[in-house]
mmCIF file of C-alpha atoms in Angstrom:
data_model
loop_
_atom_site.group_PDB
_atom_site.id
_atom_site.type_symbol
_atom_site.label_atom_id
_atom_site.label_comp_id
_atom_site.label_asym_id
_atom_site.label_seq_id
_atom_site.Cartn_x
_atom_site.Cartn_y
_atom_site.Cartn_z
ATOM 1 C CA MET A 1 46.231 17.446 12.416
ATOM 2 C CA GLU A 2 43.464 16.776 14.170
ATOM 3 C CA THR A 3 42.407 13.219 15.098
ATOM 4 C CA PHE A 4 39.014 11.990 15.027
ATOM 5 C CA PRO A 5 37.465 9.251 17.530
ATOM 6 C CA THR A 6 37.037 5.612 15.678
ATOM 7 C CA PRO A 7 33.395 4.996 16.036
ATOM 8 C CA SER A 8 32.488 1.297 17.436
ATOM 9 C CA ILE A 9 30.627 -1.186 15.103
ATOM 10 C CA ALA A 10 27.851 -0.735 17.392
ATOM 11 C CA ASP A 11 27.925 2.972 16.711
ATOM 12 C CA LEU A 12 28.063 2.723 13.344
ATOM 13 C CA THR A 13 24.975 -0.213 13.531
ATOM 14 C CA ALA A 14 22.749 1.778 15.472
ATOM 15 C CA ALA A 15 23.393 5.021 12.694
ATOM 16 C CA VAL A 16 22.263 2.974 10.067
ATOM 17 C CA GLU A 17 19.230 1.322 11.789
ATOM 18 C CA ARG A 18 18.239 5.363 12.574
ATOM 19 C CA ALA A 19 19.143 6.315 9.054
ATOM 20 C CA VAL A 20 17.141 3.055 7.732
ATOM 21 C CA ALA A 21 13.894 3.938 9.986
ATOM 22 C CA ALA A 22 13.936 7.573 8.796
ATOM 23 C CA ALA A 23 13.881 6.782 5.597
ATOM 24 C CA LEU A 24 10.931 4.098 5.964
ATOM 25 C CA ASP A 25 9.255 6.747 7.631
ATOM 26 C CA LYS A 26 9.513 9.091 4.715
ATOM 27 C CA LYS A 27 8.374 6.771 1.863
ATOM 28 C CA PRO A 28 4.960 5.341 1.755
ATOM 29 C CA ASP A 29 3.925 1.658 1.681
ATOM 30 C CA ARG A 30 4.171 0.864 -2.292
ATOM 31 C CA ARG A 31 2.668 -2.545 -0.967
ATOM 32 C CA LEU A 32 -0.339 -0.228 -0.326
ATOM 33 C CA LEU A 33 -2.405 1.347 -2.957
ATOM 34 C CA CYS A 34 -4.723 4.315 -1.992
ATOM 35 C CA PRO A 35 -8.639 3.871 -3.930
ATOM 36 C CA ASN A 36 -7.905 6.508 -6.216
ATOM 37 C CA ALA A 37 -4.268 4.756 -7.138
ATOM 38 C CA PHE A 38 -6.215 1.732 -7.813
ATOM 39 C CA ALA A 39 -8.859 2.969 -9.519
ATOM 40 C CA GLU A 40 -6.154 4.342 -12.061
ATOM 41 C CA ALA A 41 -3.934 1.366 -12.632
ATOM 42 C CA ALA A 42 -7.114 -1.036 -12.571
ATOM 43 C CA ASP A 43 -8.719 1.734 -15.149
ATOM 44 C CA VAL A 44 -11.448 1.856 -13.296
ATOM 45 C CA SER A 45 -13.848 4.744 -11.887
ATOM 46 C CA ARG A 46 -12.748 5.538 -8.165
ATOM 47 C CA ALA A 47 -16.711 5.205 -7.147
ATOM 48 C CA LEU A 48 -16.464 1.815 -8.450
ATOM 49 C CA VAL A 49 -13.825 0.958 -6.162
ATOM 50 C CA TYR A 50 -15.231 2.575 -3.375
ATOM 51 C CA GLU A 51 -18.339 -0.029 -4.501
ATOM 52 C CA LEU A 52 -16.437 -3.009 -4.762
ATOM 53 C CA MET A 53 -14.856 -1.895 -0.987
ATOM 54 C CA LYS A 54 -18.559 -1.572 0.341
ATOM 55 C CA LYS A 55 -19.869 -4.856 -0.860
ATOM 56 C CA GLY A 56 -16.775 -6.927 0.417
ATOM 57 C CA LEU A 57 -15.297 -7.324 -3.334
ATOM 58 C CA LEU A 58 -12.057 -5.492 -2.412
ATOM 59 C CA ARG A 59 -10.140 -6.558 0.195
ATOM 60 C CA TYR A 60 -8.609 -3.141 1.984
ATOM 61 C CA VAL A 61 -7.098 -2.119 5.202
ATOM 62 C CA PHE A 62 -7.310 0.886 7.155
ATOM 63 C CA VAL A 63 -4.039 3.274 7.787
ATOM 64 C CA GLY A 64 -5.334 5.690 10.865
ATOM 65 C CA SER A 65 -8.617 6.298 8.893
ATOM 66 C CA ASP A 66 -7.367 6.351 5.120
ATOM 67 C CA ARG A 67 -8.266 3.562 3.055
ATOM 68 C CA ARG A 68 -5.275 1.256 1.346
ATOM 69 C CA ILE A 69 -6.054 -1.876 -0.560
ATOM 70 C CA PRO A 70 -3.025 -3.884 -0.930
ATOM 71 C CA ILE A 71 -1.167 -4.402 -4.078
ATOM 72 C CA GLU A 72 -2.448 -8.087 -4.744
ATOM 73 C CA GLU A 73 -5.517 -7.124 -4.961
ATOM 74 C CA LEU A 74 -5.014 -5.263 -7.900
ATOM 75 C CA GLU A 75 -2.649 -8.224 -9.366
ATOM 76 C CA ARG A 76 -5.966 -10.806 -8.673
ATOM 77 C CA VAL A 77 -8.606 -8.100 -10.381
ATOM 78 C CA ARG A 78 -5.862 -8.246 -13.168
ATOM 79 C CA ARG A 79 -5.934 -11.954 -13.179
ATOM 80 C CA GLU A 80 -9.249 -12.616 -12.115
ATOM 81 C CA GLY A 81 -11.610 -9.562 -13.124
ATOM 82 C CA ILE A 82 -14.158 -8.662 -10.312
ATOM 83 C CA ALA A 83 -16.293 -11.465 -9.351
ATOM 84 C CA TRP A 84 -20.004 -10.135 -8.991
ATOM 85 C CA PRO A 85 -22.652 -11.712 -7.101
ATOM 86 C CA LYS A 86 -25.991 -12.820 -9.093
ATOM 87 C CA ASP A 87 -28.241 -10.297 -7.944
ATOM 88 C CA ASP A 88 -25.994 -7.376 -9.550
ATOM 89 C CA GLU A 89 -26.186 -9.181 -12.849
#
């Protein structure tokens, strides 16, 4: 019967850390929404989402060259609505 060496705790820990890092790299960050997903979730048009970002009424970040909207912004819009500037009314 063949025996296999028992890995050390450090080796096992390193293997788990590598596996977790690889899994996280494959999954998009669910705390950030692309404009299309935000529009669908907020039940507004994609064009409105881009207009809100342009006017500074919707916070976003760049991930590479792509815009992403924090999920907290969706929660804020659902809770508070969109505060339009007076000159747009």
